[in-house]
Coordinates of C-alpha atoms and ligand atoms in Angstrom, one line a residue:
X207 CA 115.0 47.8 146.4
X208 CA 116.5 51.0 147.9
X209 CA 119.9 49.3 148.1
X210 CA 119.7 48.3 144.4
X211 CA 118.7 51.8 143.4
X212 CA 121.5 53.3 145.5
X213 CA 124.0 50.8 144.1
X214 CA 123.0 51.4 140.5
X215 CA 123.4 55.2 141.0
X216 CA 126.7 54.9 142.8
X217 CA 128.4 52.2 140.7
X218 CA 127.4 53.7 137.4
X219 CA 128.7 57.1 138.5
X220 CA 132.0 55.6 139.9
X221 CA 132.7 53.6 136.7
X222 CA 131.8 56.6 134.5
X223 CA 134.0 59.2 136.2
X224 CA 136.8 56.9 137.4
X225 CA 137.0 53.9 135.0
X226 CA 140.7 53.2 135.4
X227 CA 140.5 53.2 139.2
X228 CA 137.3 51.1 139.1
X229 CA 139.2 48.3 137.1
X230 CA 142.4 48.7 139.2
X231 CA 140.4 47.9 142.4
X232 CA 139.9 44.4 141.1
X233 CA 143.6 43.7 141.8
X234 CA 142.8 43.6 145.5
X235 CA 140.3 40.7 144.9
X236 CA 143.0 38.8 143.0
X237 CA 145.3 39.5 146.0
X238 CA 142.7 38.0 148.4
X239 CA 142.6 34.8 146.4
X240 CA 146.4 34.5 146.3
X241 CA 146.8 35.2 150.0
X242 CA 144.1 32.7 151.0
X243 CA 146.2 30.0 149.2
X244 CA 149.0 30.8 151.6
X245 CA 147.4 28.9 154.5
X246 CA 147.2 25.9 152.3
X247 CA 150.8 26.1 151.1
X248 CA 151.9 26.6 154.8
X249 CA 150.1 23.4 155.7
X250 CA 151.9 21.6 152.8
X251 CA 155.2 22.9 154.1
X252 CA 154.5 21.7 157.7
X253 CA 153.3 18.3 156.4
X254 CA 156.5 17.9 154.2
X255 CA 158.6 18.9 157.2
X256 CA 156.9 16.3 159.4
X257 CA 157.7 13.7 156.7
X258 CA 161.2 14.9 156.2
X259 CA 160.5 15.5 152.5
X260 CA 163.1 18.2 151.8
X261 CA 162.4 18.6 148.1
X262 CA 158.7 19.2 148.7
X263 CA 159.6 21.6 151.6
X264 CA 161.8 23.7 149.4
X265 CA 159.2 23.8 146.6
X266 CA 156.4 24.7 149.1
X267 CA 158.6 27.5 150.7
X268 CA 159.4 29.0 147.3
X269 CA 155.8 28.9 146.2
X270 CA 154.7 30.4 149.6
X271 CA 157.2 33.3 149.3
X272 CA 156.1 33.9 145.7
X273 CA 152.5 33.9 146.7
X274 CA 153.2 36.4 149.5
X275 CA 155.0 38.7 147.2
X276 CA 152.4 38.6 144.5
X277 CA 149.5 39.1 146.9
X278 CA 151.3 42.1 148.5
X279 CA 151.8 43.7 145.0
X280 CA 148.2 43.0 144.1
X281 CA 147.0 44.5 147.4
X282 CA 149.1 47.6 146.9
X283 CA 147.9 48.2 143.4
X284 CA 144.2 47.6 144.4
X285 CA 144.5 49.7 147.5
X286 CA 145.9 52.7 145.6
X287 CA 143.2 52.4 142.9
X288 CA 140.6 52.2 145.6
X289 CA 141.9 55.3 147.4
X290 CA 142.1 57.2 144.2
X291 CA 138.6 56.2 143.2
X292 CA 137.2 57.0 146.7
X293 CA 138.7 60.5 146.4
X294 CA 137.4 61.2 142.8
X295 CA 133.9 59.8 143.4
X296 CA 133.7 61.5 146.9
X297 CA 134.6 64.9 145.4
X298 CA 132.1 64.4 142.5
X299 CA 129.3 63.8 145.0
X300 CA 130.4 66.7 147.3
X301 CA 130.3 69.0 144.2
X302 CA 126.9 67.7 143.2
X303 CA 125.4 68.2 146.6
X304 CA 126.7 71.7 146.8
X305 CA 125.4 72.4 143.3
X306 CA 121.9 71.0 143.9
X307 CA 121.7 72.9 147.2
X308 CA 122.7 76.2 145.6
X309 CA 120.2 75.8 142.7
X310 CA 117.1 74.9 144.7
X311 CA 114.6 77.2 143.0
X312 CA 113.5 79.1 146.2
X313 CA 114.8 79.7 149.7
X314 CA 111.9 77.9 151.6
X315 CA 113.8 74.6 152.3
X316 CA 116.7 76.5 153.8
X317 CA 114.3 77.8 156.5
X318 CA 113.1 74.3 157.4
X319 CA 115.0 72.6 160.3
X320 CA 114.1 69.1 159.0
X321 CA 115.6 69.8 155.6
X322 CA 118.8 71.2 157.4
X323 CA 119.0 68.0 159.6
X324 CA 118.9 65.8 156.5
X325 CA 121.4 67.9 154.7
X326 CA 123.7 67.9 157.8
X327 CA 123.6 64.0 157.9
X328 CA 124.2 63.9 154.1
X329 CA 127.3 66.2 154.3
X330 CA 128.6 64.2 157.4
X331 CA 128.2 60.9 155.6
X332 CA 129.0 61.9 152.0
X333 CA 132.3 60.0 152.2
X334 CA 130.1 56.8 152.0
X335 CA 129.0 57.8 148.5
X336 CA 132.5 57.5 147.2
X337 CA 132.7 54.0 148.7
X338 CA 130.2 52.2 146.4
X339 CA 132.6 50.3 144.2
X340 CA 134.9 49.8 147.2
X341 CA 132.1 48.3 149.2
X342 CA 131.0 46.0 146.4
X343 CA 134.6 44.9 145.9
X344 CA 135.0 44.2 149.6
X345 CA 131.8 42.2 149.4
X346 CA 133.3 40.3 146.5
X347 CA 136.6 39.9 148.3
X348 CA 134.8 38.6 151.4
X349 CA 132.7 36.2 149.4
X350 CA 135.8 34.9 147.7
X351 CA 137.4 34.7 151.1
X352 CA 134.5 32.8 152.6
X353 CA 134.4 30.3 149.7
X354 CA 138.1 29.6 149.9
X355 CA 138.1 29.3 153.7
X356 CA 135.1 27.0 153.7
X357 CA 136.7 24.8 151.0
X358 CA 140.0 24.6 152.8
X359 CA 138.3 24.1 156.2
X360 CA 136.1 21.2 154.9
X361 CA 139.2 19.7 153.2
X362 CA 141.2 20.0 156.5
X363 CA 138.4 18.5 158.6
X364 CA 134.6 18.5 158.2
X365 CA 134.2 19.4 161.9
X366 CA 135.5 22.9 160.9
X367 CA 132.0 23.5 159.4
X368 CA 130.8 23.8 163.0
X369 CA 133.3 26.6 163.6
X370 CA 132.0 28.2 160.3
X371 CA 128.4 27.9 161.6
X372 CA 129.5 29.6 164.9
X373 CA 130.7 32.6 162.9
X374 CA 127.1 33.3 161.6
X375 CA 126.1 35.4 164.7
X376 CA 129.0 37.7 163.9
X377 CA 127.7 38.2 160.3
X378 CA 124.1 38.5 161.4
X379 CA 125.0 41.2 163.9
X380 CA 125.7 43.4 160.8
X381 CA 122.1 44.3 159.9
X382 CA 121.2 44.8 163.6
X383 CA 124.1 47.3 164.0
X384 CA 123.1 49.0 160.8
X385 CA 119.6 49.7 162.2
X386 CA 121.1 51.1 165.4
X387 CA 123.4 53.3 163.3
X388 CA 120.5 54.7 161.3
X389 CA 118.7 55.7 164.6
X390 CA 121.9 57.2 165.9
X391 CA 122.4 59.4 162.8
X392 CA 118.8 60.7 163.2
X393 CA 119.3 61.4 167.0
X394 CA 122.6 63.2 166.6
X395 CA 121.7 65.4 163.5
X396 CA 120.3 68.4 165.3
X397 CA 122.9 68.6 168.2
X398 CA 125.6 68.0 165.6
X399 CA 124.4 70.9 163.5
X400 CA 124.3 73.1 166.6
X401 CA 127.8 72.0 167.7
X402 CA 129.2 72.8 164.2
X403 CA 127.4 76.1 164.0
X404 CA 128.9 77.2 167.4
X405 CA 132.3 76.1 166.4
X406 CA 132.0 78.1 163.2
X407 CA 130.9 81.2 165.2
X408 CA 134.1 81.1 167.2
X409 CA 136.4 80.7 164.2
X410 CA 134.9 83.2 161.8
X411 CA 137.1 86.3 161.6
X412 CA 134.0 88.5 161.2
X413 CA 133.0 87.7 164.8
X414 CA 136.4 88.2 166.3
X415 CA 135.6 91.8 167.6
X416 CA 132.3 91.0 169.4
X417 CA 133.8 87.9 170.8
X418 CA 136.5 89.8 172.5
X419 CA 134.5 92.8 173.6
X420 CA 131.8 90.7 175.2
X421 CA 134.2 87.9 176.4
X422 CA 132.2 85.3 174.6
X423 CA 134.9 82.7 174.1
X424 CA 134.4 81.0 177.4
X425 CA 130.6 80.8 177.4
X426 CA 130.7 79.7 173.7
X427 CA 133.2 77.0 174.6
X428 CA 130.9 75.7 177.3
X429 CA 127.9 75.7 175.0
X430 CA 129.9 74.1 172.2
X431 CA 131.1 71.4 174.6
X432 CA 127.6 70.7 175.8
X433 CA 126.3 70.5 172.2
X434 CA 129.2 68.3 171.3
X435 CA 128.4 66.0 174.2
X436 CA 124.7 65.8 173.1
X437 CA 126.0 65.1 169.6
X438 CA 128.3 62.4 170.6
X439 CA 126.1 60.8 173.3
X440 CA 124.0 58.7 170.9
X441 CA 127.3 57.6 169.2
X442 CA 128.8 56.6 172.5
X443 CA 125.6 54.6 173.3
X444 CA 126.0 52.9 169.9
X445 CA 129.6 52.1 170.5
X446 CA 128.8 50.4 173.8
X447 CA 125.9 48.4 172.4
X448 CA 128.0 47.4 169.4
X449 CA 131.0 46.3 171.5
X450 CA 128.7 44.2 173.8
X451 CA 127.2 42.5 170.8
X452 CA 130.6 41.9 169.2
X453 CA 131.9 40.4 172.5
X454 CA 128.9 38.1 172.7
X455 CA 129.4 36.9 169.1
X456 CA 133.1 36.4 169.6
X457 CA 132.4 34.2 172.7
X458 CA 130.2 32.0 170.6
X459 CA 132.7 31.7 167.8
X460 CA 135.8 31.1 169.9
X461 CA 133.9 28.7 172.2
X462 CA 132.9 26.6 169.2
X463 CA 136.5 26.8 167.8
X464 CA 138.0 25.7 171.1
X465 CA 135.7 22.7 171.3
X466 CA 136.5 21.6 167.7
X467 CA 140.2 22.1 167.9
X468 CA 140.3 20.3 171.3
X469 CA 138.4 17.4 169.7
X470 CA 140.9 17.3 166.8
X471 CA 143.9 17.4 169.1
X472 CA 142.4 14.5 171.0
X473 CA 142.1 12.6 167.7
X474 CA 145.6 13.6 166.7
X475 CA 146.9 12.0 169.9
X476 CA 145.0 8.9 169.0
X477 CA 146.7 9.1 165.6
X478 CA 143.5 9.5 163.5
X479 CA 144.2 13.2 162.5
X480 CA 147.4 14.3 160.8
X481 CA 149.5 17.3 161.9
X482 CA 148.8 19.1 158.5
X483 CA 145.1 19.0 159.2
X484 CA 145.5 20.5 162.7
X485 CA 147.9 23.2 161.5
X486 CA 145.5 24.2 158.7
X487 CA 142.5 24.2 161.0
X488 CA 144.2 26.4 163.6
X489 CA 145.2 28.8 160.8
X490 CA 141.7 28.7 159.4
X491 CA 140.1 29.6 162.8
X492 CA 141.7 33.1 162.6
X493 CA 140.8 33.3 158.9
X494 CA 137.2 32.4 159.6
X495 CA 137.0 35.0 162.4
X496 CA 138.5 37.6 160.0
X497 CA 136.2 37.0 157.1
X498 CA 133.0 36.9 159.3
X499 CA 134.0 40.2 160.9
X500 CA 134.8 41.6 157.5
X501 CA 131.4 40.5 156.2
X502 CA 129.7 42.2 159.2
X503 CA 131.6 45.4 158.6
X504 CA 130.7 45.3 154.9
X505 CA 127.0 44.9 155.7
X506 CA 127.3 48.0 157.8
X507 CA 129.1 49.9 155.0
X508 CA 126.5 48.8 152.5
X509 CA 123.7 49.9 154.8
X510 CA 125.4 53.3 155.5
X511 CA 126.0 53.7 151.7
X512 CA 122.4 52.9 151.0
X513 CA 121.1 55.4 153.6
X514 CA 123.4 58.1 152.3
X515 CA 122.6 57.4 148.7
X516 CA 118.9 57.5 149.8
X517 CA 119.4 61.0 151.3
X518 CA 121.2 62.1 148.1
X519 CA 118.3 60.8 146.0
X520 CA 115.9 62.6 148.4
X521 CA 117.8 65.9 147.7
X522 CA 117.7 65.2 143.9
X523 CA 113.9 64.4 144.1
X524 CA 113.3 67.5 146.3
X525 CA 115.1 69.7 143.7
X526 CA 113.1 68.0 140.9
X527 CA 109.8 68.5 142.8
X528 CA 110.5 72.1 143.4
X529 CA 111.7 72.7 139.8
X530 CA 108.3 72.4 138.2
X531 CA 108.4 72.3 134.5
X532 CA 107.6 75.9 133.4
X533 CA 108.5 77.9 130.4
X534 CA 112.0 79.4 130.5
X535 CA 111.4 81.8 127.6
X536 CA 109.7 85.0 128.9
X537 CA 107.7 87.0 126.4
X538 CA 106.6 90.3 127.8
X539 CA 103.0 91.0 126.9
X540 CA 102.3 94.1 129.0
X541 CA 104.1 96.6 131.2
X542 CA 104.6 97.4 134.8
X543 CA 104.5 95.4 138.0
X544 CA 101.3 94.2 139.6
X545 CA 101.0 92.4 143.0
X546 CA 97.5 91.1 143.8
X547 CA 96.8 89.9 147.3
X548 CA 100.3 88.7 147.9
X549 CA 100.7 86.8 151.2
X550 CA 103.8 84.9 152.6
X551 CA 104.2 82.7 155.6
X552 CA 107.6 81.3 156.6
X553 CA 107.7 77.5 157.0
X554 CA 106.7 76.6 160.5
X555 CA 105.5 80.2 161.3
X556 CA 102.0 80.8 162.8
X557 CA 101.4 84.1 161.0
X558 CA 102.0 85.7 157.6
X559 CA 105.1 87.9 157.3
X560 CA 103.5 89.6 154.3
X561 CA 99.7 90.1 154.2
X562 CA 97.5 90.8 151.2
X563 CA 99.8 93.2 149.5
X564 CA 98.4 94.7 146.3
X565 CA 100.2 97.2 144.2
X566 CA 100.3 98.5 140.7
X567 CA 103.5 100.1 139.4
X568 CA 104.0 101.6 136.0
X569 CA 107.3 101.1 134.1
X570 CA 110.1 103.2 135.4
X571 CA 108.6 103.8 138.8
X572 CA 110.9 104.2 141.8
X573 CA 109.1 102.6 144.8
X574 CA 110.4 103.1 148.4
X575 CA 109.3 100.5 151.0
X576 CA 109.6 101.7 154.6
X577 CA 108.4 100.4 158.0
X578 CA 109.8 99.3 161.3
X579 CA 112.0 96.3 161.9
X580 CA 110.2 93.1 161.1
X581 CA 107.5 94.8 159.2
X582 CA 108.1 92.5 156.2
X583 CA 110.1 94.8 153.8
X584 CA 112.9 92.3 153.0
X585 CA 110.4 89.4 152.6
X586 CA 108.4 91.5 150.1
X587 CA 111.6 92.4 148.3
X588 CA 112.5 88.6 148.1
X589 CA 109.0 87.8 146.8
X590 CA 109.4 90.3 144.0
X591 CA 112.9 89.1 143.2
X592 CA 111.5 85.6 142.9
X593 CA 113.6 83.9 145.5
X594 CA 110.5 83.1 147.6
X595 CA 107.2 82.0 146.4
X596 CA 104.0 83.7 147.7
X597 CA 101.8 81.4 149.8
X598 CA 98.9 83.1 148.0
X599 CA 98.3 85.9 145.6
X600 CA 100.1 86.8 142.3
X601 CA 103.1 88.8 141.1
X602 CA 102.9 89.8 137.5
X603 CA 105.6 91.8 135.7
X604 CA 105.4 93.0 132.1
X605 CA 102.4 90.7 131.7
X606 CA 104.4 87.7 132.9
X607 CA 102.9 85.8 135.8
X608 CA 105.7 84.8 138.2
X609 CA 103.9 81.5 139.0
X610 CA 103.7 80.5 135.4
X611 CA 107.4 80.8 134.5
X612 CA 110.6 79.1 135.6
X613 CA 111.9 80.9 138.7
X614 CA 115.4 81.2 137.3
X615 CA 114.0 82.7 134.1
X616 CA 112.2 85.3 136.2
X617 CA 115.3 86.1 138.1
X618 CA 117.2 86.7 134.8
X619 CA 114.9 89.7 134.4
X620 CA 115.7 91.0 137.9
X621 CA 118.7 92.5 139.6
X622 CA 119.2 93.0 143.3
X623 CA 121.5 94.2 146.1
X624 CA 120.9 93.0 149.6
X625 CA 122.0 94.4 153.0
X626 CA 123.6 91.0 153.9
X627 CA 125.4 90.8 150.5
X628 CA 128.0 88.2 149.8
X629 CA 131.7 89.1 150.0
X630 CA 132.9 87.3 147.0
X631 CA 136.7 87.0 147.3
X632 CA 137.4 87.1 143.6
X633 CA 139.1 89.7 141.4
X634 CA 137.3 93.1 141.8
X635 CA 136.2 92.8 138.1
X636 CA 134.7 89.4 138.8
X637 CA 133.1 90.4 142.1
X638 CA 131.2 93.1 140.2
X639 CA 130.9 91.3 136.8
X640 CA 129.1 88.3 138.1
X641 CA 126.0 90.5 138.5
X642 CA 125.5 89.7 134.8
X643 CA 127.5 86.6 134.0
X644 CA 127.3 86.8 130.1
X645 CA 128.8 90.3 130.3
X646 CA 131.2 89.7 133.2
X647 CA 134.3 89.7 131.0
X648 CA 133.5 93.0 129.4
X649 CA 135.6 95.5 131.4
X650 CA 133.8 98.5 129.9
X651 CA 130.4 97.2 131.2
X652 CA 132.0 96.4 134.6
X653 CA 133.4 100.0 134.8
X654 CA 130.0 101.4 134.0
X655 CA 128.4 99.3 136.7
X656 CA 131.2 100.5 139.1
X657 CA 130.3 104.1 138.3
X658 CA 126.6 103.4 138.7
X659 CA 127.2 101.9 142.1
X660 CA 129.5 104.8 143.1
X661 CA 132.3 102.3 143.6
X662 CA 135.1 104.1 141.6
X663 CA 136.7 105.1 144.9
X664 CA 137.0 101.4 145.9
X665 CA 138.5 100.5 142.5
X666 CA 141.0 103.4 142.7
X667 CA 142.0 102.5 146.3
X668 CA 143.1 98.9 145.6
X669 CA 146.6 98.2 144.1
X670 CA 145.6 96.7 140.8
X671 CA 142.2 98.3 140.2
X672 CA 139.8 95.9 138.6
X673 CA 142.5 93.2 138.6
X674 CA 143.0 93.2 142.4
X675 CA 142.4 90.0 144.2
X676 CA 140.0 90.5 147.1
X677 CA 140.3 88.7 150.5
X678 CA 143.5 88.9 152.6
X679 CA 143.4 85.1 152.9
X680 CA 144.6 84.8 149.3
X681 CA 148.0 85.6 147.8
X682 CA 148.2 89.3 147.1
X683 CA 144.6 89.6 148.3
X684 CA 143.4 92.8 149.9
X685 CA 140.5 93.2 152.3
X686 CA 137.9 96.0 152.2
X687 CA 135.9 97.9 154.7
X688 CA 132.2 97.0 155.2
X689 CA 131.1 100.1 153.2
X690 CA 133.6 99.3 150.4
X691 CA 132.2 95.7 150.1
X692 CA 128.7 97.1 150.0
X693 CA 129.6 99.5 147.2
X694 CA 130.9 96.6 145.2
X695 CA 127.6 94.7 145.9
X696 CA 125.7 97.7 144.7
X697 CA 127.9 97.9 141.5
X698 CA 127.1 94.2 141.0
X699 CA 123.4 95.0 141.1
X700 CA 124.0 97.6 138.4
X701 CA 125.5 95.0 135.9
X702 CA 122.2 94.1 134.5
X703 CA 121.5 97.4 132.8
X704 CA 117.8 97.0 131.9
X705 CA 116.2 94.5 134.2
X706 CA 112.4 94.6 134.6
X707 CA 112.8 95.1 138.3
X708 CA 115.8 96.2 140.4
X709 CA 115.5 95.4 144.1
X710 CA 117.7 97.3 146.5
X711 CA 117.2 96.0 150.0
X712 CA 118.8 98.6 152.4
X713 CA 121.9 98.8 150.1
X714 CA 123.3 101.9 151.8
X715 CA 123.2 100.8 155.4
X716 CA 127.0 100.6 155.8
X717 CA 127.8 103.7 153.8
X718 CA 128.9 107.1 154.9
X719 CA 126.8 110.2 154.3
X720 CA 128.9 111.5 151.3
X721 CA 128.8 108.1 149.5
X722 CA 125.1 107.8 150.2
X723 CA 124.5 111.2 148.6
X724 CA 126.5 110.2 145.5
X725 CA 124.5 107.0 145.4
X726 CA 121.2 108.8 145.5
X727 CA 122.3 110.8 142.4
X728 CA 123.2 107.6 140.6
X729 CA 120.0 105.9 141.6
X730 CA 118.1 108.9 140.2
X731 CA 120.1 108.6 137.0
X732 CA 119.6 104.8 136.9
X733 CA 115.9 105.3 137.5
X734 CA 115.8 107.9 134.7
X735 CA 117.5 105.4 132.4
X736 CA 115.1 102.8 133.8
X737 CA 112.1 105.0 132.9
X738 CA 113.3 104.8 129.3
X739 CA 113.8 101.0 129.5
X740 CA 110.9 100.5 131.9
X741 CA 113.0 99.2 134.8
X742 CA 111.1 99.4 138.1
X743 CA 113.2 100.2 141.1
X744 CA 112.2 98.9 144.5
X745 CA 114.2 100.5 147.3
X746 CA 113.9 99.1 150.9
X747 CA 115.3 101.7 153.3
X748 CA 115.2 103.1 156.8
X749 CA 116.6 106.5 155.5
X750 CA 113.8 108.9 154.8
X751 CA 116.1 111.3 152.9
X752 CA 116.2 108.6 150.1
X753 CA 112.5 108.0 150.3
X754 CA 111.6 111.6 149.4
X755 CA 113.0 111.1 145.9
X756 CA 110.8 108.0 145.2
X757 CA 107.7 108.2 143.0
X758 CA 105.7 106.1 145.4
X759 CA 106.2 105.2 149.1
X760 CA 104.5 102.3 150.8
X761 CA 104.6 101.9 154.6
X762 CA 104.5 98.4 155.9
X763 CA 103.3 97.4 159.3
X764 CA 103.0 93.7 160.4
X765 CA 103.2 92.7 156.7
X766 CA 100.4 95.0 155.5
X767 CA 100.5 98.2 153.5
X768 CA 99.2 100.8 156.0
X769 CA 99.9 103.9 153.9
X770 CA 100.9 104.6 150.4
X771 CA 101.4 107.7 148.2
X772 CA 104.1 110.2 147.2
X773 CA 106.3 111.7 149.9
X774 CA 104.5 115.0 149.9
X775 CA 101.1 113.4 150.0
X776 CA 102.1 111.2 153.0
X777 CA 103.6 114.2 154.8
X778 CA 100.4 116.1 154.2
X779 CA 98.3 113.2 155.4
X780 CA 100.2 113.4 158.7
X781 CA 99.9 109.7 159.5
X782 CA 102.4 107.0 160.3
X783 CA 104.9 108.0 157.5
X784 CA 104.9 111.6 158.6
X785 CA 105.5 110.6 162.2
X786 CA 108.5 108.4 161.2
X787 CA 109.8 111.0 158.8
X788 CA 109.7 113.8 161.3
X789 CA 111.2 111.6 164.0
X790 CA 114.2 110.9 161.7
X791 CA 114.4 114.4 160.5
X792 CA 114.8 115.7 164.0
X793 CA 117.1 112.9 165.0
X794 CA 115.7 110.3 167.4
X795 CA 115.7 111.1 171.1
X796 CA 114.3 108.9 173.9
X797 CA 110.7 110.1 174.7
X798 CA 111.6 110.5 178.3
X799 CA 113.8 113.5 177.5
X800 CA 112.1 116.9 177.5
X801 CA 111.1 118.1 174.0
X802 CA 112.9 121.4 174.4
X803 CA 116.3 119.8 174.6
X804 CA 115.8 118.0 171.3
X805 CA 116.4 120.7 168.8
Ligands
ATP1178 N1 113.9 83.0 157.7 C1 112.8 83.3 158.4 N2 112.1 82.4 159.0 C2 111.0 82.7 159.7 N3 110.6 83.9 159.9 C3 111.3 84.9 159.4 C4 112.4 84.7 158.6 N4 112.9 85.9 158.1 C5 112.1 86.8 158.6 N5 111.1 86.3 159.4 C6 110.0 87.0 160.1 O1 109.3 87.7 159.1 C7 108.9 88.9 159.5 C8 109.4 90.0 158.5 O2 110.8 90.0 158.4 P1 111.5 90.9 157.4 O3 113.0 90.5 157.4 O4 110.9 90.9 156.1 O5 111.3 92.3 158.0 P2 112.0 93.7 157.6 O6 110.9 94.7 157.6 O7 112.9 93.6 156.4 O8 112.9 94.0 158.9 P3 114.2 94.9 159.1 O9 113.9 96.3 158.9 O10 114.6 94.6 160.5 O11 115.2 94.4 158.1 C9 109.6 89.1 160.9 O12 108.5 88.9 161.9 C10 110.6 88.0 161.0 O13 110.7 87.5 162.3

């Protein structure tokens, strides 16, 4: 059932996206039929030679050469079509997997090791998805081969059927090996993921500095080698078991073949079997061995294809399950942002990262979120941005309940800049413009966003301004400093001019003091514009100089709001916020140092 579903999906996709190659592959099957007739023609040639029938010998030789030439051409045409098809269909599925992964509605699956293991196997095996038509054709070729060989074998001598029966263990080993392969894939997924991650760590240019300073190349190499060994160990075990099974099946086959051919030679000496029958039988022993091994390999390919297609369908179903059918049209029926008892727990965690957060923000409010590392600030920002789903509680903006609408529609109304922003190596105008795709080609709007993100300096510093290619790995590409990349990420977040909510999660962490100052002014301006349009700004930050300008400050501790109010109120309350603020205002010193030396 699973196999049929997998085949239906893969074959229909292959025929649809590569019709010419799918038909071209059939040439190989025709080549198989022609080449199988070669053995028969060779037997005719030998028999004619034995009789001294020169005319028949010449005819058989000409036909044989013709058959060989035609079968070669057919093989070549079929093989090229097969390779082409494999490439096209493989790329199609690779693209689909990347697209589905990138459009999963929320981030939760990406935190789940089981999901990541499945995805790892799928990516490792995705080549099998391009092999559907190929595998089917191979099955057809083998079937044709089996029928031809059996017909020829029976015609040569009925005892050859015993040899054919002795090839059954070789074929039946196919499903056994397929089960072993499935277990091996599951056992090597996690160490495989680790080995690849460690390999990626060593190669990434971004890690080059720390690797050298801390001398990490050696230890990483050792770890990577250990992970690779753990990854390969189940595969090695599989190879040993498979070879042993293959050897056993070959012993059975060649044992039976030796007995039958010996028996025929005995009869030939007695004059009851002709030379042509013996020649054909000897040739067919190798053929039989080949087709049975091919069938076994094809059973393995079909099983692997079915497993991989099963994983692909699992990914599609997961995406469908997560993409609950909710309205995509948002009709604001109120104003402001309301969070009621919002909790969030990461998959597999034993405690909530955000606990019972309730908040009411009027349109145009600038909210600052502060707290120590791990307090839950980024998680709260991601919940509001709609890239995570609260485990309980509600988020309502402009009267729209986040849980009642399509997540991507919610995110259309939001803009964001994150501390670990992406360095999109596109043209500068695109890197910024993609913050609002429909407006990305409008250079005036892009320039406005650049100004709002205080990134004019970056645009002025690169050779072709907005048309500069970013990333030194590309022709004429330039690289930027960490702060310059961050300014472009902030500009990107300014592309949507009037979102309901703008989330800025520590966007100034890599910036110098002057740029930060400029940015505060722009934020204030954006917030003022926002007040007109109703945009609510959520600013996660560790810098209290920014916080002071916010309308409302919340202090998070272990996921809870422990204090809230305007900056002046919180300072006056002299609680946790005031403590953190004063600490930063003085400049942090270790508590072991005497107080007098601080100022
Ligand atoms: N992907 C994740 N999976 C599991 N737990 C996570 C994940 N990301 C964060 N956490 C946990 O959730 C808690 C809150 O993390 P969060 O990143 O929201 O804190 P934060 O206040 O933004 O910290 P920082 O100031 O260091 O950026 C932490 O205890 C953290 O260990």
